[in-house]
Amino acid sequence: MPAPALPVLLEGSGPLIAAIEARDSEIRDALGTVGGVLLRGYSVESVEAFRAFAAGFGHPLLSYEFGSTPRSKVEGGVYSSTEYPAHREIPLHNEQSYTRDWPLRIWFHCVTASPEGGATPLADSRAIYRALDPALRDKFAQKGLRYVRNFGNGLDLPWTKVFNTDDRAAVETYCRDHAIDFTWKEDGELRTSQLCQAVAKHPRTGEDVWFNQAHLFHVSALDEVEREVLLDTVGEDELPRNVYFGDGSPIPDDDLDAVRAVLKAEKVSFPWQAGDVLMLDNMLIMHGREPYAGPRKVVVAMAEAHGMNRAA
């Protein structure tokens, strides 16, 4: 019998919040196996109704800390989806897999579906792990990854936005608590460096997953012109973001080209309908965003913090 398609579609009617009690076992079973559930047809009167649904699974909603992309807070624990130019694709990724701490669960609510494009592609992180060349996969797993970020200077988010404070002492405390190396530069800007996982083991299923954002942070993610201009202008050490193997050695472009090829092969997609709610196990399923035109509004909530600095 073939495995259910991703995401598992659960159609219904009535208030969204009622789906928790009525379909709790279906939702949990689908999350633990397939990894993603699409609830369609339910009424979602407001962002608050969506927030109540996400919070109804028993874990406080998380704030968006140490972010890599701009988001706006909509309501307690609910944020806009990544604010990125509409004509640009957001590649597949697991939320905050470039850190040592991440949410296990993530919800998306489509308030307004774009009339053209804007679908959310998905991919199974377990399938990606299995499909990668074992030698390449093991190299990443054994070495780990070191993400380097230079904030501000008009090239990336300012550190005040990323850490939600303008207090240097608070930033330093956060960095120490999360095993992030930091340096204040002469111009007042901040550089961070953090050793993170390339693969991870799911705390509930015990399955190995490909879990990182090397393909997004690496300089090869830039198009050829952007890469050349940035390297000529600021040099490799001052790139807004880059990633190396954990020992500081460079990651060959070819390695990440191979990763991107597997991501492309494993990608599935679905078109949003207004009112849809998508619930994902963030370690099992990657998500992204296809380019779009016209109005589009998707909001996000996250819960159940997990990671290398936390107990399972």
mmCIF file of C-alpha atoms in Angstrom:
data_model
loop_
_atom_site.group_PDB
_atom_site.id
_atom_site.type_symbol
_atom_site.label_atom_id
_atom_site.label_comp_id
_atom_site.label_asym_id
_atom_site.label_seq_id
_atom_site.Cartn_x
_atom_site.Cartn_y
_atom_site.Cartn_z
ATOM 1 C CA MET A 1 0.000 0.000 0.000
ATOM 2 C CA PRO A 2 1.536 3.345 -0.992
ATOM 3 C CA ALA A 3 2.287 5.893 1.719
ATOM 4 C CA PRO A 4 -0.186 8.785 2.057
ATOM 5 C CA ALA A 5 0.666 11.834 -0.006
ATOM 6 C CA LEU A 6 2.309 14.823 1.640
ATOM 7 C CA PRO A 7 0.551 16.682 3.160
ATOM 8 C CA VAL A 8 -2.279 14.508 4.481
ATOM 9 C CA LEU A 9 -5.512 16.323 3.592
ATOM 10 C CA LEU A 10 -8.144 16.482 6.343
ATOM 11 C CA GLU A 11 -11.265 18.248 5.122
ATOM 12 C CA GLY A 12 -14.021 19.443 7.415
ATOM 13 C CA SER A 13 -16.331 22.252 8.381
ATOM 14 C CA GLY A 14 -17.125 24.374 11.393
ATOM 15 C CA PRO A 15 -14.699 26.283 13.606
ATOM 16 C CA LEU A 16 -11.051 25.312 13.239
ATOM 17 C CA ILE A 17 -10.581 24.967 17.006
ATOM 18 C CA ALA A 18 -13.101 22.116 17.070
ATOM 19 C CA ALA A 19 -10.785 20.035 14.862
ATOM 20 C CA ILE A 20 -8.374 19.547 17.774
ATOM 21 C CA GLU A 21 -10.797 17.414 19.770
ATOM 22 C CA ALA A 22 -12.616 15.861 16.826
ATOM 23 C CA ARG A 23 -9.512 14.851 14.860
ATOM 24 C CA ASP A 24 -6.720 14.844 17.418
ATOM 25 C CA SER A 25 -5.669 11.230 16.813
ATOM 26 C CA GLU A 26 -5.733 11.668 13.018
ATOM 27 C CA ILE A 27 -3.614 14.805 13.229
ATOM 28 C CA ARG A 28 -1.077 13.253 15.595
ATOM 29 C CA ASP A 29 -0.849 10.024 13.579
ATOM 30 C CA ALA A 30 -0.290 11.936 10.344
ATOM 31 C CA LEU A 31 2.344 14.183 11.936
ATOM 32 C CA GLY A 32 4.255 11.199 13.326
ATOM 33 C CA THR A 33 4.257 9.274 10.053
ATOM 34 C CA VAL A 34 3.871 11.509 6.998
ATOM 35 C CA GLY A 35 4.927 14.664 8.853
ATOM 36 C CA GLY A 36 2.384 17.161 7.519
ATOM 37 C CA VAL A 37 -1.361 17.785 7.729
ATOM 38 C CA LEU A 38 -3.445 20.202 5.640
ATOM 39 C CA LEU A 39 -6.731 21.204 7.284
ATOM 40 C CA ARG A 40 -9.130 22.558 4.678
ATOM 41 C CA GLY A 41 -12.716 23.763 4.786
ATOM 42 C CA TYR A 42 -12.749 24.845 8.428
ATOM 43 C CA SER A 43 -13.694 28.403 9.353
ATOM 44 C CA VAL A 44 -10.850 30.586 10.609
ATOM 45 C CA GLU A 45 -12.476 33.847 11.580
ATOM 46 C CA SER A 46 -9.297 35.682 12.517
ATOM 47 C CA VAL A 47 -5.586 35.410 13.187
ATOM 48 C CA GLU A 48 -6.549 35.000 16.850
ATOM 49 C CA ALA A 49 -8.572 31.901 15.938
ATOM 50 C CA PHE A 50 -5.508 30.486 14.207
ATOM 51 C CA ARG A 51 -3.347 31.364 17.223
ATOM 52 C CA ALA A 52 -5.798 29.607 19.558
ATOM 53 C CA PHE A 53 -5.718 26.498 17.362
ATOM 54 C CA ALA A 54 -1.916 26.317 17.343
ATOM 55 C CA ALA A 55 -1.739 26.966 21.095
ATOM 56 C CA GLY A 56 -4.398 24.307 21.672
ATOM 57 C CA PHE A 57 -1.912 21.479 21.176
ATOM 58 C CA GLY A 58 -0.500 22.050 24.636
ATOM 59 C CA HIS A 59 2.732 23.973 24.105
ATOM 60 C CA PRO A 60 3.317 27.735 24.436
ATOM 61 C CA LEU A 61 3.895 29.448 21.111
ATOM 62 C CA LEU A 62 7.502 30.488 20.545
ATOM 63 C CA SER A 63 8.947 33.867 19.704
ATOM 64 C CA TYR A 64 11.073 34.209 16.574
ATOM 65 C CA GLU A 65 14.618 34.579 17.909
ATOM 66 C CA PHE A 66 17.962 34.662 16.092
ATOM 67 C CA GLY A 67 16.072 34.837 12.814
ATOM 68 C CA SER A 68 17.748 34.689 9.427
ATOM 69 C CA THR A 69 15.001 36.486 7.491
ATOM 70 C CA PRO A 70 12.662 39.394 8.231
ATOM 71 C CA ARG A 71 9.256 38.684 9.768
ATOM 72 C CA SER A 72 6.709 40.920 11.443
ATOM 73 C CA LYS A 73 4.873 39.984 14.616
ATOM 74 C CA VAL A 74 1.144 39.839 13.901
ATOM 75 C CA GLU A 75 -0.226 38.755 17.279
ATOM 76 C CA GLY A 76 1.130 36.936 20.340
ATOM 77 C CA GLY A 77 3.174 34.060 18.947
ATOM 78 C CA VAL A 78 1.993 34.590 15.347
ATOM 79 C CA TYR A 79 4.276 36.085 12.706
ATOM 80 C CA SER A 80 4.150 36.947 9.046
ATOM 81 C CA SER A 81 5.750 34.402 6.771
ATOM 82 C CA THR A 82 9.207 35.387 5.549
ATOM 83 C CA GLU A 83 9.141 38.890 4.078
ATOM 84 C CA TYR A 84 11.106 38.241 0.916
ATOM 85 C CA PRO A 85 10.595 39.720 -2.579
ATOM 86 C CA ALA A 86 7.594 38.106 -4.243
ATOM 87 C CA HIS A 87 9.490 37.260 -7.443
ATOM 88 C CA ARG A 88 12.161 35.286 -5.554
ATOM 89 C CA GLU A 89 11.913 31.645 -4.526
ATOM 90 C CA ILE A 90 12.535 30.652 -0.903
ATOM 91 C CA PRO A 91 14.307 27.280 -1.136
ATOM 92 C CA LEU A 92 13.281 24.285 0.927
ATOM 93 C CA HIS A 93 14.459 24.358 4.546
ATOM 94 C CA ASN A 94 13.552 23.260 8.056
ATOM 95 C CA GLU A 95 12.760 26.213 10.291
ATOM 96 C CA GLN A 96 15.827 27.411 12.244
ATOM 97 C CA SER A 97 17.913 24.373 11.327
ATOM 98 C CA TYR A 98 20.863 26.793 11.054
ATOM 99 C CA THR A 99 20.868 26.955 14.874
ATOM 100 C CA ARG A 100 21.176 24.528 17.762
ATOM 101 C CA ASP A 101 17.576 25.190 18.902
ATOM 102 C CA TRP A 102 14.443 24.924 16.810
ATOM 103 C CA PRO A 103 10.663 24.365 17.006
ATOM 104 C CA LEU A 104 9.387 20.827 16.571
ATOM 105 C CA ARG A 105 6.034 22.051 15.309
ATOM 106 C CA ILE A 106 5.126 24.784 12.874
ATOM 107 C CA TRP A 107 1.760 25.968 11.568
ATOM 108 C CA PHE A 108 0.929 28.064 8.498
ATOM 109 C CA HIS A 109 -2.412 29.759 7.885
ATOM 110 C CA CYS A 110 -3.331 31.103 4.452
ATOM 111 C CA VAL A 111 -5.306 34.287 4.993
ATOM 112 C CA THR A 112 -5.077 35.362 1.342
ATOM 113 C CA ALA A 113 -4.089 32.988 -1.459
ATOM 114 C CA SER A 114 -2.083 34.543 -4.256
ATOM 115 C CA PRO A 115 -3.856 34.537 -7.640
ATOM 116 C CA GLU A 116 -0.590 33.529 -9.312
ATOM 117 C CA GLY A 117 2.039 31.242 -7.766
ATOM 118 C CA GLY A 118 2.937 31.374 -4.094
ATOM 119 C CA ALA A 119 2.596 27.664 -3.354
ATOM 120 C CA THR A 120 4.468 26.165 -0.417
ATOM 121 C CA PRO A 121 6.719 23.310 -1.568
ATOM 122 C CA LEU A 122 7.411 20.533 0.929
ATOM 123 C CA ALA A 123 9.938 17.702 1.169
ATOM 124 C CA ASP A 124 10.534 14.813 3.553
ATOM 125 C CA SER A 125 13.821 15.289 5.449
ATOM 126 C CA ARG A 126 14.098 11.515 5.953
ATOM 127 C CA ALA A 127 13.828 10.872 2.224
ATOM 128 C CA ILE A 128 16.465 13.520 1.553
ATOM 129 C CA TYR A 129 18.799 11.902 4.072
ATOM 130 C CA ARG A 130 18.337 8.508 2.388
ATOM 131 C CA ALA A 131 18.703 9.867 -1.156
ATOM 132 C CA LEU A 132 22.003 11.671 -0.571
ATOM 133 C CA ASP A 133 25.220 9.913 -1.455
ATOM 134 C CA PRO A 134 26.266 8.174 1.812
ATOM 135 C CA ALA A 135 29.847 9.434 1.558
ATOM 136 C CA LEU A 136 28.670 13.037 1.177
ATOM 137 C CA ARG A 137 26.088 12.650 3.917
ATOM 138 C CA ASP A 138 28.622 11.153 6.315
ATOM 139 C CA LYS A 139 31.139 13.904 5.623
ATOM 140 C CA PHE A 140 28.599 16.530 6.624
ATOM 141 C CA ALA A 141 27.437 14.530 9.638
ATOM 142 C CA GLN A 142 30.937 13.977 10.982
ATOM 143 C CA LYS A 143 32.257 17.482 10.443
ATOM 144 C CA GLY A 144 29.150 19.451 11.334
ATOM 145 C CA LEU A 145 28.615 22.997 10.122
ATOM 146 C CA ARG A 146 29.786 26.416 11.244
ATOM 147 C CA TYR A 147 27.507 29.293 10.293
ATOM 148 C CA VAL A 148 29.095 32.749 10.181
ATOM 149 C CA ARG A 149 26.949 35.887 10.066
ATOM 150 C CA ASN A 150 27.806 39.576 9.752
ATOM 151 C CA PHE A 151 24.828 41.717 10.687
ATOM 152 C CA GLY A 152 23.826 45.138 9.435
ATOM 153 C CA ASN A 153 25.723 47.510 7.130
ATOM 154 C CA GLY A 154 22.778 47.411 4.756
ATOM 155 C CA LEU A 155 23.636 43.881 3.647
ATOM 156 C CA ASP A 156 21.738 41.803 6.191
ATOM 157 C CA LEU A 157 19.326 42.241 9.070
ATOM 158 C CA PRO A 158 20.605 44.519 11.862
ATOM 159 C CA TRP A 159 21.469 42.703 15.067
ATOM 160 C CA THR A 160 18.845 44.730 16.927
ATOM 161 C CA LYS A 161 16.170 43.147 14.732
ATOM 162 C CA VAL A 162 17.586 39.625 14.942
ATOM 163 C CA PHE A 163 17.882 39.639 18.726
ATOM 164 C CA ASN A 164 14.837 41.851 19.360
ATOM 165 C CA THR A 165 16.862 44.239 21.544
ATOM 166 C CA ASP A 166 19.325 47.107 21.328
ATOM 167 C CA ASP A 167 21.009 45.998 24.572
ATOM 168 C CA ARG A 168 24.464 44.551 23.857
ATOM 169 C CA ALA A 169 24.563 42.793 27.214
ATOM 170 C CA ALA A 170 21.311 40.982 26.420
ATOM 171 C CA VAL A 171 22.743 39.886 23.067
ATOM 172 C CA GLU A 172 25.878 38.576 24.742
ATOM 173 C CA THR A 173 23.836 36.633 27.295
ATOM 174 C CA TYR A 174 21.741 35.072 24.543
ATOM 175 C CA CYS A 175 24.853 34.097 22.604
ATOM 176 C CA ARG A 176 26.528 32.495 25.622
ATOM 177 C CA ASP A 177 23.350 30.602 26.508
ATOM 178 C CA HIS A 178 23.093 29.233 22.962
ATOM 179 C CA ALA A 179 26.764 28.423 22.292
ATOM 180 C CA ILE A 180 27.151 31.243 19.761
ATOM 181 C CA ASP A 181 30.590 32.843 19.441
ATOM 182 C CA PHE A 182 30.331 36.608 18.955
ATOM 183 C CA THR A 183 32.553 39.579 18.136
ATOM 184 C CA TRP A 184 31.673 43.282 18.261
ATOM 185 C CA LYS A 185 33.401 44.980 15.369
ATOM 186 C CA GLU A 186 34.914 48.463 15.392
ATOM 187 C CA ASP A 187 31.918 49.910 13.519
ATOM 188 C CA GLY A 188 29.546 48.631 16.210
ATOM 189 C CA GLU A 189 28.214 45.773 14.111
ATOM 190 C CA LEU A 190 28.164 42.150 15.204
ATOM 191 C CA ARG A 191 29.669 38.952 13.843
ATOM 192 C CA THR A 192 28.520 35.549 15.106
ATOM 193 C CA SER A 193 29.766 32.030 14.523
ATOM 194 C CA GLN A 194 27.993 28.873 15.640
ATOM 195 C CA LEU A 195 28.801 25.178 15.348
ATOM 196 C CA CYS A 196 25.645 23.245 14.435
ATOM 197 C CA GLN A 197 24.382 19.897 13.229
ATOM 198 C CA ALA A 198 24.195 18.776 9.616
ATOM 199 C CA VAL A 199 21.986 15.795 10.395
ATOM 200 C CA ALA A 200 19.800 15.063 13.391
ATOM 201 C CA LYS A 201 17.795 12.248 14.949
ATOM 202 C CA HIS A 202 14.111 12.828 15.522
ATOM 203 C CA PRO A 203 13.370 12.665 19.267
ATOM 204 C CA ARG A 204 10.136 10.702 18.839
ATOM 205 C CA THR A 205 10.578 8.514 15.780
ATOM 206 C CA GLY A 206 14.329 7.947 16.143
ATOM 207 C CA GLU A 207 14.760 8.511 12.394
ATOM 208 C CA ASP A 208 17.760 10.269 10.868
ATOM 209 C CA VAL A 209 16.955 13.503 9.041
ATOM 210 C CA TRP A 210 18.915 15.921 6.882
ATOM 211 C CA PHE A 211 18.687 19.039 9.040
ATOM 212 C CA ASN A 212 20.635 22.158 8.123
ATOM 213 C CA GLN A 213 20.592 25.238 5.924
ATOM 214 C CA ALA A 214 24.034 24.962 4.365
ATOM 215 C CA HIS A 215 22.512 25.229 0.873
ATOM 216 C CA LEU A 216 20.957 28.573 1.867
ATOM 217 C CA PHE A 217 23.828 30.171 3.799
ATOM 218 C CA HIS A 218 26.695 29.113 1.550
ATOM 219 C CA VAL A 219 28.069 31.700 -0.855
ATOM 220 C CA SER A 220 27.069 29.393 -3.732
ATOM 221 C CA ALA A 221 23.415 30.218 -2.949
ATOM 222 C CA LEU A 222 24.015 33.638 -4.510
ATOM 223 C CA ASP A 223 23.712 34.048 -8.228
ATOM 224 C CA GLU A 224 26.992 34.543 -10.056
ATOM 225 C CA VAL A 225 26.736 38.332 -10.289
ATOM 226 C CA GLU A 226 25.733 38.807 -6.628
ATOM 227 C CA ARG A 227 28.535 36.534 -5.501
ATOM 228 C CA GLU A 228 31.173 38.350 -7.512
ATOM 229 C CA VAL A 229 29.998 41.806 -6.413
ATOM 230 C CA LEU A 230 29.866 40.911 -2.729
ATOM 231 C CA LEU A 231 33.243 39.186 -2.712
ATOM 232 C CA ASP A 232 34.831 42.121 -4.546
ATOM 233 C CA THR A 233 33.169 44.664 -2.282
ATOM 234 C CA VAL A 234 33.449 43.234 1.236
ATOM 235 C CA GLY A 235 35.522 40.053 0.908
ATOM 236 C CA GLU A 236 34.676 36.576 2.167
ATOM 237 C CA ASP A 237 35.171 37.401 5.866
ATOM 238 C CA GLU A 238 32.527 40.144 5.738
ATOM 239 C CA LEU A 239 29.859 38.323 3.742
ATOM 240 C CA PRO A 240 26.463 38.758 5.397
ATOM 241 C CA ARG A 241 26.307 34.995 5.846
ATOM 242 C CA ASN A 242 28.309 31.967 4.918
ATOM 243 C CA VAL A 243 28.813 28.437 6.170
ATOM 244 C CA TYR A 244 31.831 26.169 6.524
ATOM 245 C CA PHE A 245 32.411 22.674 7.760
ATOM 246 C CA GLY A 246 32.651 22.552 11.525
ATOM 247 C CA ASP A 247 36.454 22.555 11.431
ATOM 248 C CA GLY A 248 36.406 25.821 9.450
ATOM 249 C CA SER A 249 37.313 24.250 6.117
ATOM 250 C CA PRO A 250 35.398 25.415 3.018
ATOM 251 C CA ILE A 251 32.452 23.456 1.657
ATOM 252 C CA PRO A 252 32.936 22.784 -2.062
ATOM 253 C CA ASP A 253 30.228 24.198 -4.330
ATOM 254 C CA ASP A 254 29.815 20.739 -5.872
ATOM 255 C CA ASP A 255 28.805 19.251 -2.514
ATOM 256 C CA LEU A 256 25.941 21.693 -2.178
ATOM 257 C CA ASP A 257 24.968 21.345 -5.836
ATOM 258 C CA ALA A 258 24.461 17.650 -5.080
ATOM 259 C CA VAL A 259 22.300 18.518 -2.057
ATOM 260 C CA ARG A 260 20.206 20.938 -4.099
ATOM 261 C CA ALA A 261 19.638 18.281 -6.773
ATOM 262 C CA VAL A 262 18.204 15.903 -4.167
ATOM 263 C CA LEU A 263 16.002 18.655 -2.718
ATOM 264 C CA LYS A 264 14.631 19.371 -6.184
ATOM 265 C CA ALA A 265 13.912 15.695 -6.811
ATOM 266 C CA GLU A 266 12.073 15.255 -3.498
ATOM 267 C CA LYS A 267 9.968 18.424 -3.660
ATOM 268 C CA VAL A 268 6.182 18.251 -3.693
ATOM 269 C CA SER A 269 3.812 21.202 -3.770
ATOM 270 C CA PHE A 270 0.189 22.183 -3.316
ATOM 271 C CA PRO A 271 -1.708 25.406 -4.099
ATOM 272 C CA TRP A 272 -3.061 27.310 -1.122
ATOM 273 C CA GLN A 273 -6.756 27.995 -0.663
ATOM 274 C CA ALA A 274 -7.828 30.856 1.597
ATOM 275 C CA GLY A 275 -8.525 29.485 5.073
ATOM 276 C CA ASP A 276 -6.108 26.548 4.796
ATOM 277 C CA VAL A 277 -4.038 25.582 7.831
ATOM 278 C CA LEU A 278 -0.896 23.495 7.337
ATOM 279 C CA MET A 279 0.684 21.782 10.344
ATOM 280 C CA LEU A 280 4.182 20.312 10.022
ATOM 281 C CA ASP A 281 6.626 18.359 12.101
ATOM 282 C CA ASN A 282 9.535 20.735 11.520
ATOM 283 C CA MET A 283 12.192 18.018 11.741
ATOM 284 C CA LEU A 284 10.458 15.624 9.372
ATOM 285 C CA ILE A 285 9.317 18.093 6.717
ATOM 286 C CA MET A 286 11.027 20.971 4.913
ATOM 287 C CA HIS A 287 9.057 23.895 3.514
ATOM 288 C CA GLY A 288 9.715 26.796 1.135
ATOM 289 C CA ARG A 289 7.861 29.316 -1.024
ATOM 290 C CA GLU A 290 7.418 29.604 -4.754
ATOM 291 C CA PRO A 291 7.451 33.034 -6.441
ATOM 292 C CA TYR A 292 4.108 34.785 -6.749
ATOM 293 C CA ALA A 293 2.300 37.850 -8.056
ATOM 294 C CA GLY A 294 -0.582 39.745 -6.501
ATOM 295 C CA PRO A 295 -1.714 39.775 -2.876
ATOM 296 C CA ARG A 296 -0.660 36.922 -0.598
ATOM 297 C CA LYS A 297 -0.829 36.622 3.178
ATOM 298 C CA VAL A 298 0.343 33.579 5.106
ATOM 299 C CA VAL A 299 0.967 33.708 8.855
ATOM 300 C CA VAL A 300 3.072 31.354 10.951
ATOM 301 C CA ALA A 301 3.191 29.988 14.494
ATOM 302 C CA MET A 302 5.796 27.727 16.098
ATOM 303 C CA ALA A 303 5.911 25.642 19.282
ATOM 304 C CA GLU A 304 7.735 22.929 21.226
ATOM 305 C CA ALA A 305 11.334 24.069 21.448
ATOM 306 C CA HIS A 306 13.941 21.363 20.945
ATOM 307 C CA GLY A 307 17.595 21.127 20.035
ATOM 308 C CA MET A 308 21.195 20.535 21.016
ATOM 309 C CA ASN A 309 21.020 22.908 23.983
ATOM 310 C CA ARG A 310 17.818 21.413 25.374
ATOM 311 C CA ALA A 311 16.674 18.154 26.853
ATOM 312 C CA ALA A 312 14.570 15.988 24.566
#
